[in-house]
Coordinates of C-alpha atoms in Angstrom, one line a residue:
Chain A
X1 CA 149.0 89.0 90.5
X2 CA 152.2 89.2 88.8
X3 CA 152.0 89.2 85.2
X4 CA 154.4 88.7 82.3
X5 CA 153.2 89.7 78.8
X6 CA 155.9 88.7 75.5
X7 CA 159.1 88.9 77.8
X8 CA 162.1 88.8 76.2
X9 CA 165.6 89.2 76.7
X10 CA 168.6 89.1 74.6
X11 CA 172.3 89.1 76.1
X12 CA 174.5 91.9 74.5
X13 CA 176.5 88.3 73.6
X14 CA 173.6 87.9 71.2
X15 CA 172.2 85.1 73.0
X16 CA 168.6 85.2 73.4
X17 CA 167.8 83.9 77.2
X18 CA 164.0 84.4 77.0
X19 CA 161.9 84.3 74.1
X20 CA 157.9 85.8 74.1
X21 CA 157.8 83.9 77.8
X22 CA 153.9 84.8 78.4
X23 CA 152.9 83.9 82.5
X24 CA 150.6 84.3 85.2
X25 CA 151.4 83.7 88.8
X26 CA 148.0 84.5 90.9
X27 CA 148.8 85.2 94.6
X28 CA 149.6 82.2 97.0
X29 CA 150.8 79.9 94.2
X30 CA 153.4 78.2 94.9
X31 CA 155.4 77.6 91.4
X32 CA 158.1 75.6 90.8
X33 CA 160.5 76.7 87.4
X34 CA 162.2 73.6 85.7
X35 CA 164.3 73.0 82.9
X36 CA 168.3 72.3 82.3
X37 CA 171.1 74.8 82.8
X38 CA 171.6 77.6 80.3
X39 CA 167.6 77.4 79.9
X40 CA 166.7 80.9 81.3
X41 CA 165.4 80.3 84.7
X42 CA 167.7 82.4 86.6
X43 CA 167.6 85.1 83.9
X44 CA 163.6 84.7 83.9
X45 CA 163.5 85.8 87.8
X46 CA 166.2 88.5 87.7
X47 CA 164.5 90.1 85.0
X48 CA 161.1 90.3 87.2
X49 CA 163.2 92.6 89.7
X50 CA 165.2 93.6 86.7
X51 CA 168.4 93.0 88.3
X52 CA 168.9 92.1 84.5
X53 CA 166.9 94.1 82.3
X54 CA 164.1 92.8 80.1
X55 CA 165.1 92.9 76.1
X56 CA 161.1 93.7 75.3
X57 CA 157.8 92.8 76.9
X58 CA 156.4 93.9 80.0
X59 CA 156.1 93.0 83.4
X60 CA 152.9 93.6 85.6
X61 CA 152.8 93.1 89.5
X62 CA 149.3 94.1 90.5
X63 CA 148.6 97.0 88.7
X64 CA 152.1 98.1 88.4
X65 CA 154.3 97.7 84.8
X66 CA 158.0 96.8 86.1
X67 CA 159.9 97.0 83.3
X68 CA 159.3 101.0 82.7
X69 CA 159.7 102.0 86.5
X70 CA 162.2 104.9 87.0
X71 CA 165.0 104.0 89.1
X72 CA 163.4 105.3 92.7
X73 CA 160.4 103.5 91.4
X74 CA 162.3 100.6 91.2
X75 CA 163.6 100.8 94.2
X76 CA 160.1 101.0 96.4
X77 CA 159.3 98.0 93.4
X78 CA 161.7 95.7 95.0
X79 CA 160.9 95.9 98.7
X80 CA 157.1 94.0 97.2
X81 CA 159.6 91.2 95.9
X82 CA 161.9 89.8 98.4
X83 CA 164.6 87.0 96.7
X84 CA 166.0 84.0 97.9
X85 CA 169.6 83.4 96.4
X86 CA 171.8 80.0 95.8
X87 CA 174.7 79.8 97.5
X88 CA 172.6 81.9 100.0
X89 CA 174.3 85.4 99.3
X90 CA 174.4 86.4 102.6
X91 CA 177.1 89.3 103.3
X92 CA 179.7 87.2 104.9
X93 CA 181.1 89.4 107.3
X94 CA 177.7 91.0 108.9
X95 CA 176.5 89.6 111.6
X96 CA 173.1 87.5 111.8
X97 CA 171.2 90.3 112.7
X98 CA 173.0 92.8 110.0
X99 CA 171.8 90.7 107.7
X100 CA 168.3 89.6 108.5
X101 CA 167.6 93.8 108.9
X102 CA 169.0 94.8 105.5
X103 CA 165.7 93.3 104.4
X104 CA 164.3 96.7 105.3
X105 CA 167.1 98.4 103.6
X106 CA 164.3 100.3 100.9
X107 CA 162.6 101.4 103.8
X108 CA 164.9 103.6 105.7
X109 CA 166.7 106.3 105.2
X110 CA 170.6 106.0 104.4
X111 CA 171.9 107.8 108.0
X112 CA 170.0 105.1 109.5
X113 CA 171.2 101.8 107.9
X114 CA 174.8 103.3 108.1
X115 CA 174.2 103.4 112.0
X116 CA 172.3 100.4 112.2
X117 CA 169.1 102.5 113.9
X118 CA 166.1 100.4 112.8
X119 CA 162.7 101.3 114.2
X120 CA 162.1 98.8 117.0
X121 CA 159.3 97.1 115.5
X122 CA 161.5 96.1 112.6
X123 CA 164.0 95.0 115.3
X124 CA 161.1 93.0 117.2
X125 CA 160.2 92.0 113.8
X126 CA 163.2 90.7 112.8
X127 CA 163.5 88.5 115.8
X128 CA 160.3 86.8 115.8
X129 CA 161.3 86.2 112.1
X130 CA 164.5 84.7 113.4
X131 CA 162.9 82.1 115.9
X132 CA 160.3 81.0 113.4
X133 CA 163.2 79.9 110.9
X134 CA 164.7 78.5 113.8
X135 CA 167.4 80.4 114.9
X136 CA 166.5 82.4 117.7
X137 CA 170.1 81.9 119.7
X138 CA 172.6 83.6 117.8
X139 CA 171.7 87.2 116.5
X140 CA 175.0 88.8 116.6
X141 CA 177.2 85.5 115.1
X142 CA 179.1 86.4 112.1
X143 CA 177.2 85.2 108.9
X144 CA 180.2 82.9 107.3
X145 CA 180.4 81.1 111.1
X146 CA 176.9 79.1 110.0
X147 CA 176.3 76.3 108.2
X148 CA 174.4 76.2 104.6
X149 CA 171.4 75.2 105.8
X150 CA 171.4 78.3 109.0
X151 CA 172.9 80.6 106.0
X152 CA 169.8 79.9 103.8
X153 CA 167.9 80.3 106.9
X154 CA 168.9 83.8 107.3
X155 CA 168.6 84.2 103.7
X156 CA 164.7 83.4 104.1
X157 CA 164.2 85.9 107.0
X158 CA 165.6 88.7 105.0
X159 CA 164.0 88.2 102.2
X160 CA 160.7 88.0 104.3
X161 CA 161.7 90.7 106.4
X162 CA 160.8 93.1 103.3
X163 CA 157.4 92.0 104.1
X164 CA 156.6 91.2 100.0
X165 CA 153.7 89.8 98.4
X166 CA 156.1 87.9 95.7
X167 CA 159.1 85.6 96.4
X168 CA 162.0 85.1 93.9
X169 CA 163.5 81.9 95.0
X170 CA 166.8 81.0 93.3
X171 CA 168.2 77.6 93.6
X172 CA 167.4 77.8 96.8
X173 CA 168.7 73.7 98.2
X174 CA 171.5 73.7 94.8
X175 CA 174.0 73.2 97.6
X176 CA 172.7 71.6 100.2
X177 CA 172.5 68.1 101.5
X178 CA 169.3 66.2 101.0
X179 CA 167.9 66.0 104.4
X180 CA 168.3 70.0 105.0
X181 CA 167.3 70.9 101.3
X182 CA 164.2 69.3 102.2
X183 CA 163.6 71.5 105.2
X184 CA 164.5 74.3 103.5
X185 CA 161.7 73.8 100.8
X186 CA 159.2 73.0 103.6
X187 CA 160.2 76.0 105.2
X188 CA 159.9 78.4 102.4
X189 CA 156.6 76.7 101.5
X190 CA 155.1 77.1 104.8
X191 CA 155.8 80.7 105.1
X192 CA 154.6 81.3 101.5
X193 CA 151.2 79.7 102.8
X194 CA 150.9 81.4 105.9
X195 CA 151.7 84.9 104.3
X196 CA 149.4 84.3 100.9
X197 CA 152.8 84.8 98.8
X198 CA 153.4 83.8 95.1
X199 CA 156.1 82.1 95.1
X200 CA 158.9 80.9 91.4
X201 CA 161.2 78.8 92.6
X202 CA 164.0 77.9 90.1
X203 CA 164.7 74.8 91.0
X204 CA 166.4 71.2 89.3
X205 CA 165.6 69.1 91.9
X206 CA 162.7 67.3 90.1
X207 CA 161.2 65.0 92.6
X208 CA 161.4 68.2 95.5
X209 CA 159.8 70.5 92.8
X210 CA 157.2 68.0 92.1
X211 CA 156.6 67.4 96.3
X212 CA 156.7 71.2 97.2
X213 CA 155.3 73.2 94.0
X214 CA 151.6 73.3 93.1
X215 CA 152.4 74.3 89.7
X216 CA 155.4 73.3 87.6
X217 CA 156.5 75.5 84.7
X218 CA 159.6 73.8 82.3
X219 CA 161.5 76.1 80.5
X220 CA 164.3 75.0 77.7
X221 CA 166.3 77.1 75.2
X222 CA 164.1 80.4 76.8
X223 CA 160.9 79.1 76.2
X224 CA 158.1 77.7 78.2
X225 CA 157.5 74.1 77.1
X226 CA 155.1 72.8 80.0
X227 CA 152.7 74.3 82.4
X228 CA 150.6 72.5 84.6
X229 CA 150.2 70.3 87.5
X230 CA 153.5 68.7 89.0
X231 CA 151.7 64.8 88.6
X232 CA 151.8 65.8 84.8
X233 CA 155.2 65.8 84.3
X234 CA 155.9 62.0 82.7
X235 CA 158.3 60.8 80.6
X236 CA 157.5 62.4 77.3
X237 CA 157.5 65.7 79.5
X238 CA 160.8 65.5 81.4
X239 CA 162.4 64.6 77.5
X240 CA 160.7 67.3 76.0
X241 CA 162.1 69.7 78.5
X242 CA 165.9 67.8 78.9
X243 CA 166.4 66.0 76.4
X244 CA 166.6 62.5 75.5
X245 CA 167.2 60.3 78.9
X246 CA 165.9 57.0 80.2
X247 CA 163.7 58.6 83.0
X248 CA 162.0 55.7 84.7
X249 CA 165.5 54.7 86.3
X250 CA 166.6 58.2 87.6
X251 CA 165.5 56.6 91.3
X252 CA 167.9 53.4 90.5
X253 CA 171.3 55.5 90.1
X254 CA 173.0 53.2 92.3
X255 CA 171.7 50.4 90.2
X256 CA 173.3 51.9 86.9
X257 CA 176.4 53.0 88.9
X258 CA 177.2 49.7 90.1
X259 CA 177.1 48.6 86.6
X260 CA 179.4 50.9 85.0
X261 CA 182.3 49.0 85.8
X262 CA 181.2 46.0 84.0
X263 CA 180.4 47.7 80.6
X264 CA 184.1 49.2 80.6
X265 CA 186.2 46.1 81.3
X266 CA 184.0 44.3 78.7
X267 CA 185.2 46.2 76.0
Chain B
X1 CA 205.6 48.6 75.5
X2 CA 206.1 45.6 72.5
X3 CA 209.3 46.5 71.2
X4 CA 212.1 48.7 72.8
X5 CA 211.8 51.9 71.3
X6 CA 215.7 53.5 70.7
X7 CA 215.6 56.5 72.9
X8 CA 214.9 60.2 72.3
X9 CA 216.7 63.2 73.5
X10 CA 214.6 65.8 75.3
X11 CA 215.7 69.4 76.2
X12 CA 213.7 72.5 77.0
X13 CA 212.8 74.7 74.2
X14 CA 214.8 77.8 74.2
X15 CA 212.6 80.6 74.9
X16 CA 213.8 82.3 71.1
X17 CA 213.2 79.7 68.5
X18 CA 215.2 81.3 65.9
X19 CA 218.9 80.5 66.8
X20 CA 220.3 83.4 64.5
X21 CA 217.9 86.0 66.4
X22 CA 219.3 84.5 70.0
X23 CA 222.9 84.4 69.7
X24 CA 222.0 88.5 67.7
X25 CA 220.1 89.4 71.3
X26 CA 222.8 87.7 72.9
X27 CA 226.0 88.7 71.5
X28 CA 223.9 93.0 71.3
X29 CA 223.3 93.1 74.9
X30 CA 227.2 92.0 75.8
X31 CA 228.3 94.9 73.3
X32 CA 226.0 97.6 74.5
X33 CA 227.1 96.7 78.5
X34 CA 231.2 97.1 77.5
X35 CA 230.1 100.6 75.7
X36 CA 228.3 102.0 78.4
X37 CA 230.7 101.1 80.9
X38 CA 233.6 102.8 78.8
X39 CA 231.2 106.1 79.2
X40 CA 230.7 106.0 82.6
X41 CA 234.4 107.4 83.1
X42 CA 235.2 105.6 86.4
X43 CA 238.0 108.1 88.4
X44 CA 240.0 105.9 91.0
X45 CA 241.3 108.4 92.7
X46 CA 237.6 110.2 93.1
X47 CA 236.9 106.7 94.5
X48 CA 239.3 106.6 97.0
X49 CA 238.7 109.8 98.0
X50 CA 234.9 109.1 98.5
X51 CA 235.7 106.1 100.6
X52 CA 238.1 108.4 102.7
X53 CA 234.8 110.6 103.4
X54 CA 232.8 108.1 103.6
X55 CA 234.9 106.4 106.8
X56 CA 234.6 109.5 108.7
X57 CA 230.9 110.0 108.0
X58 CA 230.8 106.1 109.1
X59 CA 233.0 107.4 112.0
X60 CA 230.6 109.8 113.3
X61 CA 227.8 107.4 113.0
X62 CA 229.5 105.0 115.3
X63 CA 229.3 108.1 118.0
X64 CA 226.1 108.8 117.1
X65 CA 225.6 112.7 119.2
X66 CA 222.1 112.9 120.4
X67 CA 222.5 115.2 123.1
X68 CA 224.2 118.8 121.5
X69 CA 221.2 118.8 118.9
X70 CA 218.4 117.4 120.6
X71 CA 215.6 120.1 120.8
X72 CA 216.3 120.1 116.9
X73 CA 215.9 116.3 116.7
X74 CA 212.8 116.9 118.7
X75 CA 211.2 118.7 116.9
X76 CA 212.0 117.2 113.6
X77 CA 210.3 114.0 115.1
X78 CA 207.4 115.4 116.4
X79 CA 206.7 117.3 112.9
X80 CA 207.4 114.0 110.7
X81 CA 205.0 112.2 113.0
X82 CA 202.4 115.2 113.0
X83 CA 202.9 115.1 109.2
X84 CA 202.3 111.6 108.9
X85 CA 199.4 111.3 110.8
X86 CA 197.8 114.2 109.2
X87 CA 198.7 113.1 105.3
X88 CA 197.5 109.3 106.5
X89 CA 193.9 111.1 107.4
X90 CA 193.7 113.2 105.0
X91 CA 195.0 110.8 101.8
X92 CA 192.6 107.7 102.9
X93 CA 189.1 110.1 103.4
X94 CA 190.2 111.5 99.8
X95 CA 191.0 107.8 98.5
X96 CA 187.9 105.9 99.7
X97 CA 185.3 108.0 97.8
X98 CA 187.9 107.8 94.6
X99 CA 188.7 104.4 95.3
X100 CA 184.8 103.2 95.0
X101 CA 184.8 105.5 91.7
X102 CA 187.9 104.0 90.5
X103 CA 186.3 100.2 90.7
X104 CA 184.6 99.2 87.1
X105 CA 181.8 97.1 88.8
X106 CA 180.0 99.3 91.0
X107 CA 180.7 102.8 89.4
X108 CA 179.5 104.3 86.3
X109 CA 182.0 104.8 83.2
X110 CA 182.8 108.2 83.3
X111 CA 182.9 108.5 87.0
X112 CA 185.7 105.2 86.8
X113 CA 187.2 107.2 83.7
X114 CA 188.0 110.3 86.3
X115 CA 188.4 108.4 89.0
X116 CA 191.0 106.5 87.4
X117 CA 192.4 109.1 85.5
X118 CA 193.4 110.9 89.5
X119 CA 194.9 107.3 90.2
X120 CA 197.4 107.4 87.6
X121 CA 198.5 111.0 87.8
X122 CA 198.8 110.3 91.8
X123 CA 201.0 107.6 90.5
X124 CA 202.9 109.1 88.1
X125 CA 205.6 110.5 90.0
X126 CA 207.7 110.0 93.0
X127 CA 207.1 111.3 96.4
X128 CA 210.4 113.4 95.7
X129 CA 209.4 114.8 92.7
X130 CA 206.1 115.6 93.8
X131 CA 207.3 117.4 97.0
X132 CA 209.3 119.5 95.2
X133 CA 206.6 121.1 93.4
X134 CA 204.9 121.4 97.0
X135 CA 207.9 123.2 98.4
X136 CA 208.1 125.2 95.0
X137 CA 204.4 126.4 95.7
X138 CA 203.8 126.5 99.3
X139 CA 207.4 127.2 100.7
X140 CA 209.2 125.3 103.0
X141 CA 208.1 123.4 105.8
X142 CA 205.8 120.8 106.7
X143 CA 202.6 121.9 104.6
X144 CA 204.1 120.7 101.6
X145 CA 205.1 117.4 103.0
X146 CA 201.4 117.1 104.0
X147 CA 200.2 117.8 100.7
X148 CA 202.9 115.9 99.5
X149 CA 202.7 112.3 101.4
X150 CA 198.4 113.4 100.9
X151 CA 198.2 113.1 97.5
X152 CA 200.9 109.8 96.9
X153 CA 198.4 108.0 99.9
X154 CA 195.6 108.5 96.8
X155 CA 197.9 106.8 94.7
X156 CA 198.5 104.1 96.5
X157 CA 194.9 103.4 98.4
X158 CA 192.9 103.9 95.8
X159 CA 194.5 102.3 93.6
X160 CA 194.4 98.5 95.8
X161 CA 190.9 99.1 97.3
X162 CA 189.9 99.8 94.0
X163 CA 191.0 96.3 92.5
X164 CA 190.0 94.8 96.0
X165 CA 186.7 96.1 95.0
X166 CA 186.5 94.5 92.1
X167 CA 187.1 91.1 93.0
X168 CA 184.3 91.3 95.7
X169 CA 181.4 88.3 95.5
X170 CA 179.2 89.6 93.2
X171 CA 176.1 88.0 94.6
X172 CA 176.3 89.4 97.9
X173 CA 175.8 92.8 96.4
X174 CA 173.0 91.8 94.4
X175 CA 171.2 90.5 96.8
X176 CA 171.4 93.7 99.0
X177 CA 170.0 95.3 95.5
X178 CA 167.3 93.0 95.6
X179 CA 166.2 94.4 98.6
X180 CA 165.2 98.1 96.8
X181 CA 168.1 99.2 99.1
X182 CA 169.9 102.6 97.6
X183 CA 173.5 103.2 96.1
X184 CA 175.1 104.1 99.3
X185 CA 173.2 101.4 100.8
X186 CA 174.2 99.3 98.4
X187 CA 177.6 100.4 98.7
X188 CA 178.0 100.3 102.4
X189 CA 176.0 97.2 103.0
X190 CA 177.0 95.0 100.2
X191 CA 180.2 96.4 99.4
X192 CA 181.7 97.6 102.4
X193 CA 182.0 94.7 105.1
X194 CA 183.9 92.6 102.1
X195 CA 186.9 95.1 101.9
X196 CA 186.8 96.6 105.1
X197 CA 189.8 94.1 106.5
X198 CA 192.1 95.2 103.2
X199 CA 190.9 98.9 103.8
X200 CA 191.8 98.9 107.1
X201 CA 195.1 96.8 106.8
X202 CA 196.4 99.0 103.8
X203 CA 195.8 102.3 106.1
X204 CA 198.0 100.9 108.7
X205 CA 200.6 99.8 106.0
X206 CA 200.2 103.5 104.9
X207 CA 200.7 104.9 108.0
X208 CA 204.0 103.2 107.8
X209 CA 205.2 104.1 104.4
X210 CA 204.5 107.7 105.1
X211 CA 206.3 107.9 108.4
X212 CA 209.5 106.5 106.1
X213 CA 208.4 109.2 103.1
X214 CA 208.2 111.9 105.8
X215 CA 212.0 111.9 106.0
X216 CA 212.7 111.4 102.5
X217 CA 211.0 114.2 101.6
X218 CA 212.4 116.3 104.3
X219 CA 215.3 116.3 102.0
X220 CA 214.2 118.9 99.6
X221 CA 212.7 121.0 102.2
X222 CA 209.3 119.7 102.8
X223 CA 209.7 119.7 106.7
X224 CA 210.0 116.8 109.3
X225 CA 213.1 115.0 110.5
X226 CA 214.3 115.0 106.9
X227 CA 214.8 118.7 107.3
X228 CA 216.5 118.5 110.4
X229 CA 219.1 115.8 108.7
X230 CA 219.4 117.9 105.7
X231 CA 220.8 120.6 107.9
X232 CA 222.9 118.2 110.2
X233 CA 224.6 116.9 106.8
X234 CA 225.0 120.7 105.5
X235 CA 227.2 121.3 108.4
X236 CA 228.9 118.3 108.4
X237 CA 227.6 117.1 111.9
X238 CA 227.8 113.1 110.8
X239 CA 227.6 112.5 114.5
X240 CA 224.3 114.4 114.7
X241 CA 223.2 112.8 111.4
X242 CA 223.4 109.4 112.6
X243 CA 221.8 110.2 115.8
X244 CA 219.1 111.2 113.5
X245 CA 219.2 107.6 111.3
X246 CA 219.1 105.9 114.4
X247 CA 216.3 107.8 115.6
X248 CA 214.6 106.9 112.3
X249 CA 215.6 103.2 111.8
X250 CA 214.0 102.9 115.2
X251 CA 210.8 104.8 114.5
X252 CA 210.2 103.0 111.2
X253 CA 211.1 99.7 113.2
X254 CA 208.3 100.1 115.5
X255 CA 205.3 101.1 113.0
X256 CA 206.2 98.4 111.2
X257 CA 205.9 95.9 113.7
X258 CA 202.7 97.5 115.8
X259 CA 201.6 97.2 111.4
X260 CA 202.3 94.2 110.8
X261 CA 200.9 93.5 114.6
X262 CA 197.3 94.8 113.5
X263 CA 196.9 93.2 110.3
X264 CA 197.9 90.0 111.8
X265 CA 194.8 90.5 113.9
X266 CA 192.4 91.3 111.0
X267 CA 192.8 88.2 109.3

């Protein structure tokens, strides 16, 4: 369903972010996007809804090439791909509600966001939305007054408020606690399910990617360096896509931690 | 801490390293300030004389006369507060449209390059200066103080919600992109609601400097209560003209309180 072909994408900086990335998503896959920081995930998704533009390649979503869309083209483009954000994005100072409904911001006309006149089955849509994430008490609360895991939330209805067939999903649990991060990845997984979505999720939480994702992709220095099944990724893997590290402790941190005080007064 | 080292004086560098050059800077700007005062010609008895007037103008503001003028002071008020309002309208519809244009991040180059351009020449000159010109082309009277206190508001508005604009978050705008939204949309959902507090607070604080620049441009014609103290002063009515200072102080006085009254209470 969505389909990149040779994308590529250099920074004016001369910093190539994506080299020849060549990748399939088919509809309801769930995929998770790995890889260290600096290695061209977040570029890889914002050049799908070309909120960065693609250097050379081309991108297919069904049987649509995004990368030579005019701008209104563009536009009706992005309402297909709704995106999740780290740091959840929400406009702050909007209420709940403001924000769930500027989902549909592609659909209506200008006079009628600026008013806040949504057709009522958006409105009704946007609050059944609400109560399946969870929060169907507090519509009109102002969008800084939640907490990280209500804000992202609110990010997930909006983006699913656009009613899309693909998800961009960017760092979505980078700043929240473990227990809610979690929740968040089931939720978003769930919905994906229930909808048939395709689904990238850039992602460094290994172990979550590996529990949520049916498909792990690892990217480093802009290039894909694994692609399969999330049981596959062993040692060898994980240090092909980081970097030399000694991977069968990363669950004993505390372990090593506790340690660290030793080594320095020995020397 | 072996041995006791002897110890080592410390002072601040100078800010000019090279001592010949500081004492030169020094030593030049004493010399220049004993010429310039030898030019300015100071007259003693021009002095004393000038205090003389000035203790019978102080005189009649102590009996401030509000009574044998009045339906002049009236209408001078009403006028400077007709202008005010007016010019505050007027100068904030003209400097939100230029102010968005005048922000680097959300408009194109040569729409900043003229927006910013309008800035500067608002800028440029003082509200005196520029009311003169408005009294030289429309006449006397309170057009020109309109026009006047109008175009300095584009100066000054524009100018902050422009750089208010461009310290905005970033991500909350794109992800209102993300959603295939439009400019405006974009503009007014993404932008808007982060600078809408300063936007509103620096219109108050407007309102308030304009009221004060209402009188000071009275002075060379441009209507108000400025007029009305131009004449008072013409006819050497200090009684009447301190009425009118009064009338102002208090005026200015109360804006500035019921100001800073209303921003307090959008924070």
């Amino acid at each position: 369903m969505l389909r990149l072909e040779s994308v590529t994408k250099r920074y004016p900086t001369g910093d190539m972010a994506l080299r020849d990335i060549d990748l399939t998503v088919p509809q309801g896959q769930v995929m998770a996007l790995i890889g260290p920081s600096g290695a061209g995930k977040s570029t890889l998704i914002r050049c799908i809804n070309r909120l960065v533009e693609p250097t050379a390649g081309e991108i297919w979503l069904g049987d649509q090439e995004i990368t030579r869309l005019s701008a209104r083209s563009l536009r009706h483009m992005r309402r297909r791909i709704g995106m999740i954000f780290q740091e959840y994005a929400l406009v702050e100072r909007l209420t709940v509600m403001e924000n769930v409904l500027s989902g549909q911001l592609g659909y209506v006309n200008f006079w009628q966001s600026w008013f806040r006149r949504f057709p009522q089955p958006i409105v009704d849509e946007a609050f059944r939305l609400l109560h399946r994430v969870g929060l169907p008490d507090f519509p009109d609360k102002r969008a800084d007054a939640l907490s990280g895991g209500q804000r992202q939330r609110v990010g997930i209805a909006r983006a699913l408020l656009q009613n899309p067939e693909l998800l961009l999903v960017d760092e979505p649990t980078a700043s929240l606690d473990p227990k809610t991060a979690r929740q968040i990845m089931r939720l978003i997984t769930e919905l994906a399910h229930e909808r048939g979505l395709a689904v990238i999720i850039n992602i460094h939480d290994v172990p979550l990617a590996q529990q949520f994702a049916q498909r792990i992709v690892g990217l480093r220095a802009g290039e894909i360096v694994y692609d399969g099944p999330p049981d596959g990724l062993i040692s060898e893997v994980l240090t092909d896509i980081y970097g030399e590290e000694d991977w069968s402790t990363a669950a004993e941190d505390d372990n090593a931690a506790a340690t660290l005080p030793t080594a320095i007064e020995a020397r | 801490m072996t041995q006791a080292s002897p110890s080592r004086r410390w002072s601040p560098p100078p800010l000019i390293r090279n001592p010949f050059q500081r004492w030169a800077l020094i030593l030049g700007a004493i010399v220049y300030l004993l010429l310039a005062i030898s030019t300015l010609r100071i007259d003693v008895a021009r002095i004393i004389q000038g205090l003389d007037r000035g203790s019978r103008m102080f005189a009649g503001f102590l009996q401030p006369d509000f009574v044998s003028r009045w339906t002049d002071i009236q209408a001078g008020i009403l006028e400077s507060l007709t202008m005010t309002v007016v010019a505050t309208v007027i100068g904030v519809a003209i400097s939100i449209p230029i102010g968005f244009g005048a922000a680097r991040n959300v408009a194109p180059l040569p729409i900043y390059l003229f927006c910013r351009a309008w800035v500067a020449l608002a800028r440029t000159f003082q509200e005196v200066i520029i009311a003169i010109l408005f009294v030289v082309m429309m006449g006397f009277g309170p057009l020109a103080g309109v026009l006047t206190l109008s175009f300095t508001t584009i100066g000054f508005l524009a100018k902050l919600l422009a750089e208010d604009i461009e310290e905005i978050d970033p991500s909350q705008v794109e992800a209102i992109r993300a959603t295939g939204a439009s400019w405006l949309q974009v503009m007014t959902y993404g932008v808007l609601p982060q600078v809408m507090p300063r936007l509103v607070g620096l219109t108050v604080y407007r309102f308030d400097i304009n009221l004060r620049e209402s009188a000071v441009v009275g002075l060379v014609g441009a209507g108000g209560i400025g007029s009305t103290l131009q004449t008072a002063f013409g006819r050497y009515e200090f009684d009447t003209a301190g009425a009118i200072l009064l009338i102002i102080i208090g005026l200015v006085m109360v804006t500035e309180i019921a100001s800073g009254v209303i921003r307090k209470q959008l924070q």
